[in-house]
Amino acid sequence: MRIFAGKWKRTPLPVIDLDGLRPTGNRIRETVFDWLTFLLGGYSGKRALDMFAGSGALGLEFASRGGTSVLIERDPQNARNLSDVCAKLKAGDDAVVRRGDSLTLTRSYPERSFDVVFIDPPFAAGLHQSALSAAARVLTDDGLIYLESPSEHEMPVPEDFAVLRSGSSGAVRYQLLARKASPLADLAKED
């Protein structure tokens, strides 16, 4: 697993063996970042929250492209692993790792703090709906939520959000959401 683009392009990301850790696949990440690049127009000045960091691939890819990221990781060993990766990259404030419960830590941020929120929890944990509620509070008015879920479950989208893009790959369904009041909602593609 590697970072695809930006200042840390081709940097390998070590993935530890951890129950429930399922790194976002390369093809999915490439697709999602193509979508984000189109919809955001660039990453400079943009902030991302990677609520369930895992391998760190989503948050670090965002930071590599010029944004800043907060990566939340519950597992102490994996949080140390991510902190070591950030130190090796000399990420500074561009990518910050916070250890703890993602829902609790997300509540610690002011409303409308992040332009992009990545939600990719362990599927068996049943955290998708709680994470969506927490993410909606910290998302900017024109922000985007990336949601990854099991492909066999139709994930209910909050009523004030629209699905801009969606896809599936194997056992994974992935979606990019925006507030219906956002101008980005006009860019929603029909399935």
PDB file of C-alpha atoms in Angstrom:
ATOM      1  CA  MET A   1       0.000   0.000   0.000  1.00  0.00           C
ATOM      2  CA  ARG A   2       1.395   3.373  -1.074  1.00  0.00           C
ATOM      3  CA  ILE A   3       0.455   7.038  -1.277  1.00  0.00           C
ATOM      4  CA  PHE A   4      -0.462   7.809  -4.902  1.00  0.00           C
ATOM      5  CA  ALA A   5       0.170  11.520  -5.387  1.00  0.00           C
ATOM      6  CA  GLY A   6       1.581  14.703  -3.928  1.00  0.00           C
ATOM      7  CA  LYS A   7       4.640  15.423  -1.831  1.00  0.00           C
ATOM      8  CA  TRP A   8       4.736  11.891  -0.349  1.00  0.00           C
ATOM      9  CA  LYS A   9       4.027  10.082  -3.617  1.00  0.00           C
ATOM     10  CA  ARG A  10       5.146   6.412  -3.628  1.00  0.00           C
ATOM     11  CA  THR A  11       5.649   6.359   0.159  1.00  0.00           C
ATOM     12  CA  PRO A  12       4.830   2.852   1.412  1.00  0.00           C
ATOM     13  CA  LEU A  13       2.348   2.609   4.277  1.00  0.00           C
ATOM     14  CA  PRO A  14       2.964  -0.265   6.681  1.00  0.00           C
ATOM     15  CA  VAL A  15      -0.227  -2.077   7.662  1.00  0.00           C
ATOM     16  CA  ILE A  16      -0.229  -3.956  10.943  1.00  0.00           C
ATOM     17  CA  ASP A  17      -2.298  -7.093  11.484  1.00  0.00           C
ATOM     18  CA  LEU A  18      -5.223  -5.830  13.526  1.00  0.00           C
ATOM     19  CA  ASP A  19      -8.695  -7.313  13.919  1.00  0.00           C
ATOM     20  CA  GLY A  20     -11.179  -5.341  11.807  1.00  0.00           C
ATOM     21  CA  LEU A  21      -8.481  -3.387   9.935  1.00  0.00           C
ATOM     22  CA  ARG A  22      -9.400  -3.391   6.268  1.00  0.00           C
ATOM     23  CA  PRO A  23      -7.402  -0.783   4.334  1.00  0.00           C
ATOM     24  CA  THR A  24      -9.245   0.974   1.527  1.00  0.00           C
ATOM     25  CA  GLY A  25      -8.146  -0.703  -1.693  1.00  0.00           C
ATOM     26  CA  ASN A  26      -5.939   1.054  -4.229  1.00  0.00           C
ATOM     27  CA  ARG A  27      -8.573   1.172  -6.959  1.00  0.00           C
ATOM     28  CA  ILE A  28     -11.160   2.643  -4.604  1.00  0.00           C
ATOM     29  CA  ARG A  29      -8.719   5.249  -3.267  1.00  0.00           C
ATOM     30  CA  GLU A  30      -7.735   6.321  -6.775  1.00  0.00           C
ATOM     31  CA  THR A  31     -11.396   6.721  -7.715  1.00  0.00           C
ATOM     32  CA  VAL A  32     -12.287   8.614  -4.550  1.00  0.00           C
ATOM     33  CA  PHE A  33      -9.373  11.016  -4.906  1.00  0.00           C
ATOM     34  CA  ASP A  34     -10.256  11.616  -8.562  1.00  0.00           C
ATOM     35  CA  TRP A  35     -13.739  12.576  -7.353  1.00  0.00           C
ATOM     36  CA  LEU A  36     -12.364  14.777  -4.564  1.00  0.00           C
ATOM     37  CA  THR A  37      -9.946  16.549  -6.873  1.00  0.00           C
ATOM     38  CA  PHE A  38     -12.788  17.348  -9.284  1.00  0.00           C
ATOM     39  CA  LEU A  39     -15.251  18.438  -6.595  1.00  0.00           C
ATOM     40  CA  LEU A  40     -12.832  20.363  -4.350  1.00  0.00           C
ATOM     41  CA  GLY A  41     -10.814  21.940  -7.134  1.00  0.00           C
ATOM     42  CA  GLY A  42      -7.683  21.519  -5.011  1.00  0.00           C
ATOM     43  CA  TYR A  43      -6.551  20.635  -1.518  1.00  0.00           C
ATOM     44  CA  SER A  44      -4.719  23.747  -0.363  1.00  0.00           C
ATOM     45  CA  GLY A  45      -6.392  25.195   2.716  1.00  0.00           C
ATOM     46  CA  LYS A  46      -8.708  22.168   3.048  1.00  0.00           C
ATOM     47  CA  ARG A  47      -8.987  20.130   6.255  1.00  0.00           C
ATOM     48  CA  ALA A  48      -9.872  16.439   6.485  1.00  0.00           C
ATOM     49  CA  LEU A  49     -10.864  14.220   9.384  1.00  0.00           C
ATOM     50  CA  ASP A  50     -10.076  10.518   9.008  1.00  0.00           C
ATOM     51  CA  MET A  51     -12.389   9.190  11.742  1.00  0.00           C
ATOM     52  CA  PHE A  52     -11.191   5.572  11.647  1.00  0.00           C
ATOM     53  CA  ALA A  53      -7.646   5.962  10.356  1.00  0.00           C
ATOM     54  CA  GLY A  54      -6.557   2.309  10.255  1.00  0.00           C
ATOM     55  CA  SER A  55      -3.711   2.263   7.717  1.00  0.00           C
ATOM     56  CA  GLY A  56      -3.881   6.064   7.431  1.00  0.00           C
ATOM     57  CA  ALA A  57      -4.126   5.808   3.644  1.00  0.00           C
ATOM     58  CA  LEU A  58      -7.064   8.216   3.261  1.00  0.00           C
ATOM     59  CA  GLY A  59      -5.891  10.943   5.626  1.00  0.00           C
ATOM     60  CA  LEU A  60      -2.265  10.764   4.511  1.00  0.00           C
ATOM     61  CA  GLU A  61      -3.218  10.823   0.819  1.00  0.00           C
ATOM     62  CA  PHE A  62      -5.263  13.975   1.488  1.00  0.00           C
ATOM     63  CA  ALA A  63      -2.346  15.643   3.313  1.00  0.00           C
ATOM     64  CA  SER A  64       0.127  14.558   0.637  1.00  0.00           C
ATOM     65  CA  ARG A  65      -1.944  16.424  -1.944  1.00  0.00           C
ATOM     66  CA  GLY A  66      -1.735  19.718  -0.042  1.00  0.00           C
ATOM     67  CA  GLY A  67      -4.484  19.588   2.579  1.00  0.00           C
ATOM     68  CA  THR A  68      -4.203  18.950   6.303  1.00  0.00           C
ATOM     69  CA  SER A  69      -5.550  15.870   8.070  1.00  0.00           C
ATOM     70  CA  VAL A  70      -6.432  14.673  11.529  1.00  0.00           C
ATOM     71  CA  LEU A  71      -6.232  10.886  11.783  1.00  0.00           C
ATOM     72  CA  ILE A  72      -8.116   9.284  14.675  1.00  0.00           C
ATOM     73  CA  GLU A  73      -7.069   5.783  15.710  1.00  0.00           C
ATOM     74  CA  ARG A  74      -8.369   3.867  18.714  1.00  0.00           C
ATOM     75  CA  ASP A  75      -5.776   1.071  18.860  1.00  0.00           C
ATOM     76  CA  PRO A  76      -2.651   2.242  20.786  1.00  0.00           C
ATOM     77  CA  GLN A  77      -0.210   0.159  18.733  1.00  0.00           C
ATOM     78  CA  ASN A  78      -1.652   1.334  15.427  1.00  0.00           C
ATOM     79  CA  ALA A  79      -1.765   4.954  16.624  1.00  0.00           C
ATOM     80  CA  ARG A  80       1.979   4.694  17.424  1.00  0.00           C
ATOM     81  CA  ASN A  81       2.536   3.160  13.975  1.00  0.00           C
ATOM     82  CA  LEU A  82       0.726   6.081  12.314  1.00  0.00           C
ATOM     83  CA  SER A  83       2.615   8.621  14.437  1.00  0.00           C
ATOM     84  CA  ASP A  84       5.889   6.988  13.377  1.00  0.00           C
ATOM     85  CA  VAL A  85       4.858   7.237   9.714  1.00  0.00           C
ATOM     86  CA  CYS A  86       3.974  10.926  10.158  1.00  0.00           C
ATOM     87  CA  ALA A  87       7.312  11.585  11.891  1.00  0.00           C
ATOM     88  CA  LYS A  88       9.184   9.822   9.084  1.00  0.00           C
ATOM     89  CA  LEU A  89       7.336  11.988   6.538  1.00  0.00           C
ATOM     90  CA  LYS A  90       8.069  15.112   8.606  1.00  0.00           C
ATOM     91  CA  ALA A  91       4.343  15.811   8.337  1.00  0.00           C
ATOM     92  CA  GLY A  92       4.232  18.370  11.148  1.00  0.00           C
ATOM     93  CA  ASP A  93       0.746  19.892  11.305  1.00  0.00           C
ATOM     94  CA  ASP A  94      -0.152  18.535   7.859  1.00  0.00           C
ATOM     95  CA  ALA A  95      -1.080  15.142   9.335  1.00  0.00           C
ATOM     96  CA  VAL A  96      -1.784  14.793  13.049  1.00  0.00           C
ATOM     97  CA  VAL A  97      -2.634  11.500  14.772  1.00  0.00           C
ATOM     98  CA  ARG A  98      -5.015  11.498  17.737  1.00  0.00           C
ATOM     99  CA  ARG A  99      -5.505   8.320  19.741  1.00  0.00           C
ATOM    100  CA  GLY A 100      -8.893   7.518  21.199  1.00  0.00           C
ATOM    101  CA  ASP A 101     -12.524   6.876  20.414  1.00  0.00           C
ATOM    102  CA  SER A 102     -13.417   8.515  17.108  1.00  0.00           C
ATOM    103  CA  LEU A 103     -16.948   9.533  18.116  1.00  0.00           C
ATOM    104  CA  THR A 104     -15.746  11.162  21.342  1.00  0.00           C
ATOM    105  CA  LEU A 105     -12.815  12.917  19.673  1.00  0.00           C
ATOM    106  CA  THR A 106     -14.965  14.112  16.758  1.00  0.00           C
ATOM    107  CA  ARG A 107     -17.326  15.745  19.288  1.00  0.00           C
ATOM    108  CA  SER A 108     -14.335  17.689  20.648  1.00  0.00           C
ATOM    109  CA  TYR A 109     -14.036  19.713  17.410  1.00  0.00           C
ATOM    110  CA  PRO A 110     -16.112  22.829  16.785  1.00  0.00           C
ATOM    111  CA  GLU A 111     -18.979  22.695  14.314  1.00  0.00           C
ATOM    112  CA  ARG A 112     -18.042  23.118  10.634  1.00  0.00           C
ATOM    113  CA  SER A 113     -14.321  22.331  11.227  1.00  0.00           C
ATOM    114  CA  PHE A 114     -13.597  19.981   8.292  1.00  0.00           C
ATOM    115  CA  ASP A 115     -14.020  20.119   4.518  1.00  0.00           C
ATOM    116  CA  VAL A 116     -13.860  16.328   4.138  1.00  0.00           C
ATOM    117  CA  VAL A 117     -14.669  13.581   6.640  1.00  0.00           C
ATOM    118  CA  PHE A 118     -13.624   9.999   5.884  1.00  0.00           C
ATOM    119  CA  ILE A 119     -15.821   7.316   7.498  1.00  0.00           C
ATOM    120  CA  ASP A 120     -14.479   3.791   7.125  1.00  0.00           C
ATOM    121  CA  PRO A 121     -15.053   1.963  10.428  1.00  0.00           C
ATOM    122  CA  PRO A 122     -14.600  -1.754  11.006  1.00  0.00           C
ATOM    123  CA  PHE A 123     -17.748  -3.135   9.386  1.00  0.00           C
ATOM    124  CA  ALA A 124     -18.680  -5.410  12.304  1.00  0.00           C
ATOM    125  CA  ALA A 125     -18.585  -2.521  14.805  1.00  0.00           C
ATOM    126  CA  GLY A 126     -21.924  -1.035  13.679  1.00  0.00           C
ATOM    127  CA  LEU A 127     -20.651   2.554  13.895  1.00  0.00           C
ATOM    128  CA  HIS A 128     -21.788   3.923  10.534  1.00  0.00           C
ATOM    129  CA  GLN A 129     -24.900   5.825  11.671  1.00  0.00           C
ATOM    130  CA  SER A 130     -23.241   7.286  14.783  1.00  0.00           C
ATOM    131  CA  ALA A 131     -20.236   8.303  12.691  1.00  0.00           C
ATOM    132  CA  LEU A 132     -22.453   9.979  10.085  1.00  0.00           C
ATOM    133  CA  SER A 133     -24.182  12.032  12.788  1.00  0.00           C
ATOM    134  CA  ALA A 134     -20.858  13.080  14.310  1.00  0.00           C
ATOM    135  CA  ALA A 135     -19.409  13.884  10.878  1.00  0.00           C
ATOM    136  CA  ALA A 136     -22.397  16.025   9.855  1.00  0.00           C
ATOM    137  CA  ARG A 137     -21.781  18.297  12.849  1.00  0.00           C
ATOM    138  CA  VAL A 138     -18.110  18.988  12.047  1.00  0.00           C
ATOM    139  CA  LEU A 139     -18.509  19.182   8.260  1.00  0.00           C
ATOM    140  CA  THR A 140     -18.390  22.595   6.574  1.00  0.00           C
ATOM    141  CA  ASP A 141     -21.484  23.693   4.665  1.00  0.00           C
ATOM    142  CA  ASP A 142     -19.860  22.795   1.335  1.00  0.00           C
ATOM    143  CA  GLY A 143     -17.981  19.792   2.711  1.00  0.00           C
ATOM    144  CA  LEU A 144     -17.947  16.154   1.640  1.00  0.00           C
ATOM    145  CA  ILE A 145     -18.314  12.902   3.530  1.00  0.00           C
ATOM    146  CA  TYR A 146     -16.687   9.729   2.233  1.00  0.00           C
ATOM    147  CA  LEU A 147     -18.563   6.646   3.486  1.00  0.00           C
ATOM    148  CA  GLU A 148     -17.374   3.063   3.083  1.00  0.00           C
ATOM    149  CA  SER A 149     -19.689   0.206   4.047  1.00  0.00           C
ATOM    150  CA  PRO A 150     -20.372  -3.464   3.301  1.00  0.00           C
ATOM    151  CA  SER A 151     -21.770  -3.839  -0.217  1.00  0.00           C
ATOM    152  CA  GLU A 152     -24.596  -6.125   0.930  1.00  0.00           C
ATOM    153  CA  HIS A 153     -26.062  -3.394   3.193  1.00  0.00           C
ATOM    154  CA  GLU A 154     -27.822  -0.342   1.854  1.00  0.00           C
ATOM    155  CA  MET A 155     -26.470   2.391   4.099  1.00  0.00           C
ATOM    156  CA  PRO A 156     -29.178   4.951   4.944  1.00  0.00           C
ATOM    157  CA  VAL A 157     -27.987   8.432   4.047  1.00  0.00           C
ATOM    158  CA  PRO A 158     -29.059  11.281   6.375  1.00  0.00           C
ATOM    159  CA  GLU A 159     -32.094  13.036   4.891  1.00  0.00           C
ATOM    160  CA  ASP A 160     -30.300  16.376   4.513  1.00  0.00           C
ATOM    161  CA  PHE A 161     -27.494  14.786   2.438  1.00  0.00           C
ATOM    162  CA  ALA A 162     -27.263  13.772  -1.214  1.00  0.00           C
ATOM    163  CA  VAL A 163     -25.117  11.027  -2.711  1.00  0.00           C
ATOM    164  CA  LEU A 164     -22.803  12.719  -5.225  1.00  0.00           C
ATOM    165  CA  ARG A 165     -20.879   9.653  -6.321  1.00  0.00           C
ATOM    166  CA  SER A 166     -20.995   5.957  -5.460  1.00  0.00           C
ATOM    167  CA  GLY A 167     -19.380   2.709  -6.464  1.00  0.00           C
ATOM    168  CA  SER A 168     -18.675  -0.792  -5.273  1.00  0.00           C
ATOM    169  CA  SER A 169     -15.757  -3.145  -5.390  1.00  0.00           C
ATOM    170  CA  GLY A 170     -16.020  -6.674  -4.051  1.00  0.00           C
ATOM    171  CA  ALA A 171     -17.462  -6.559  -0.541  1.00  0.00           C
ATOM    172  CA  VAL A 172     -17.217  -2.753  -0.307  1.00  0.00           C
ATOM    173  CA  ARG A 173     -19.660  -0.003  -1.245  1.00  0.00           C
ATOM    174  CA  TYR A 174     -18.323   3.556  -1.190  1.00  0.00           C
ATOM    175  CA  GLN A 175     -20.113   6.888  -1.458  1.00  0.00           C
ATOM    176  CA  LEU A 176     -19.347  10.577  -1.478  1.00  0.00           C
ATOM    177  CA  LEU A 177     -22.025  12.691   0.224  1.00  0.00           C
ATOM    178  CA  ALA A 178     -22.735  16.434   0.388  1.00  0.00           C
ATOM    179  CA  ARG A 179     -25.398  18.497   2.111  1.00  0.00           C
ATOM    180  CA  LYS A 180     -28.446  18.988  -0.102  1.00  0.00           C
ATOM    181  CA  ALA A 181     -28.156  22.739   0.569  1.00  0.00           C
ATOM    182  CA  SER A 182     -24.609  22.778  -0.859  1.00  0.00           C
ATOM    183  CA  PRO A 183     -24.021  23.829  -4.482  1.00  0.00           C
ATOM    184  CA  LEU A 184     -22.147  20.516  -4.814  1.00  0.00           C
ATOM    185  CA  ALA A 185     -25.468  18.658  -4.493  1.00  0.00           C
ATOM    186  CA  ASP A 186     -26.261  19.837  -8.043  1.00  0.00           C
ATOM    187  CA  LEU A 187     -23.379  17.609  -9.197  1.00  0.00           C
ATOM    188  CA  ALA A 188     -25.009  14.401  -7.917  1.00  0.00           C
ATOM    189  CA  LYS A 189     -24.966  11.608 -10.468  1.00  0.00           C
ATOM    190  CA  GLU A 190     -27.921   9.279 -10.752  1.00  0.00           C
ATOM    191  CA  ASP A 191     -27.175   5.561 -10.218  1.00  0.00           C
TER     192      ASP A 191
END
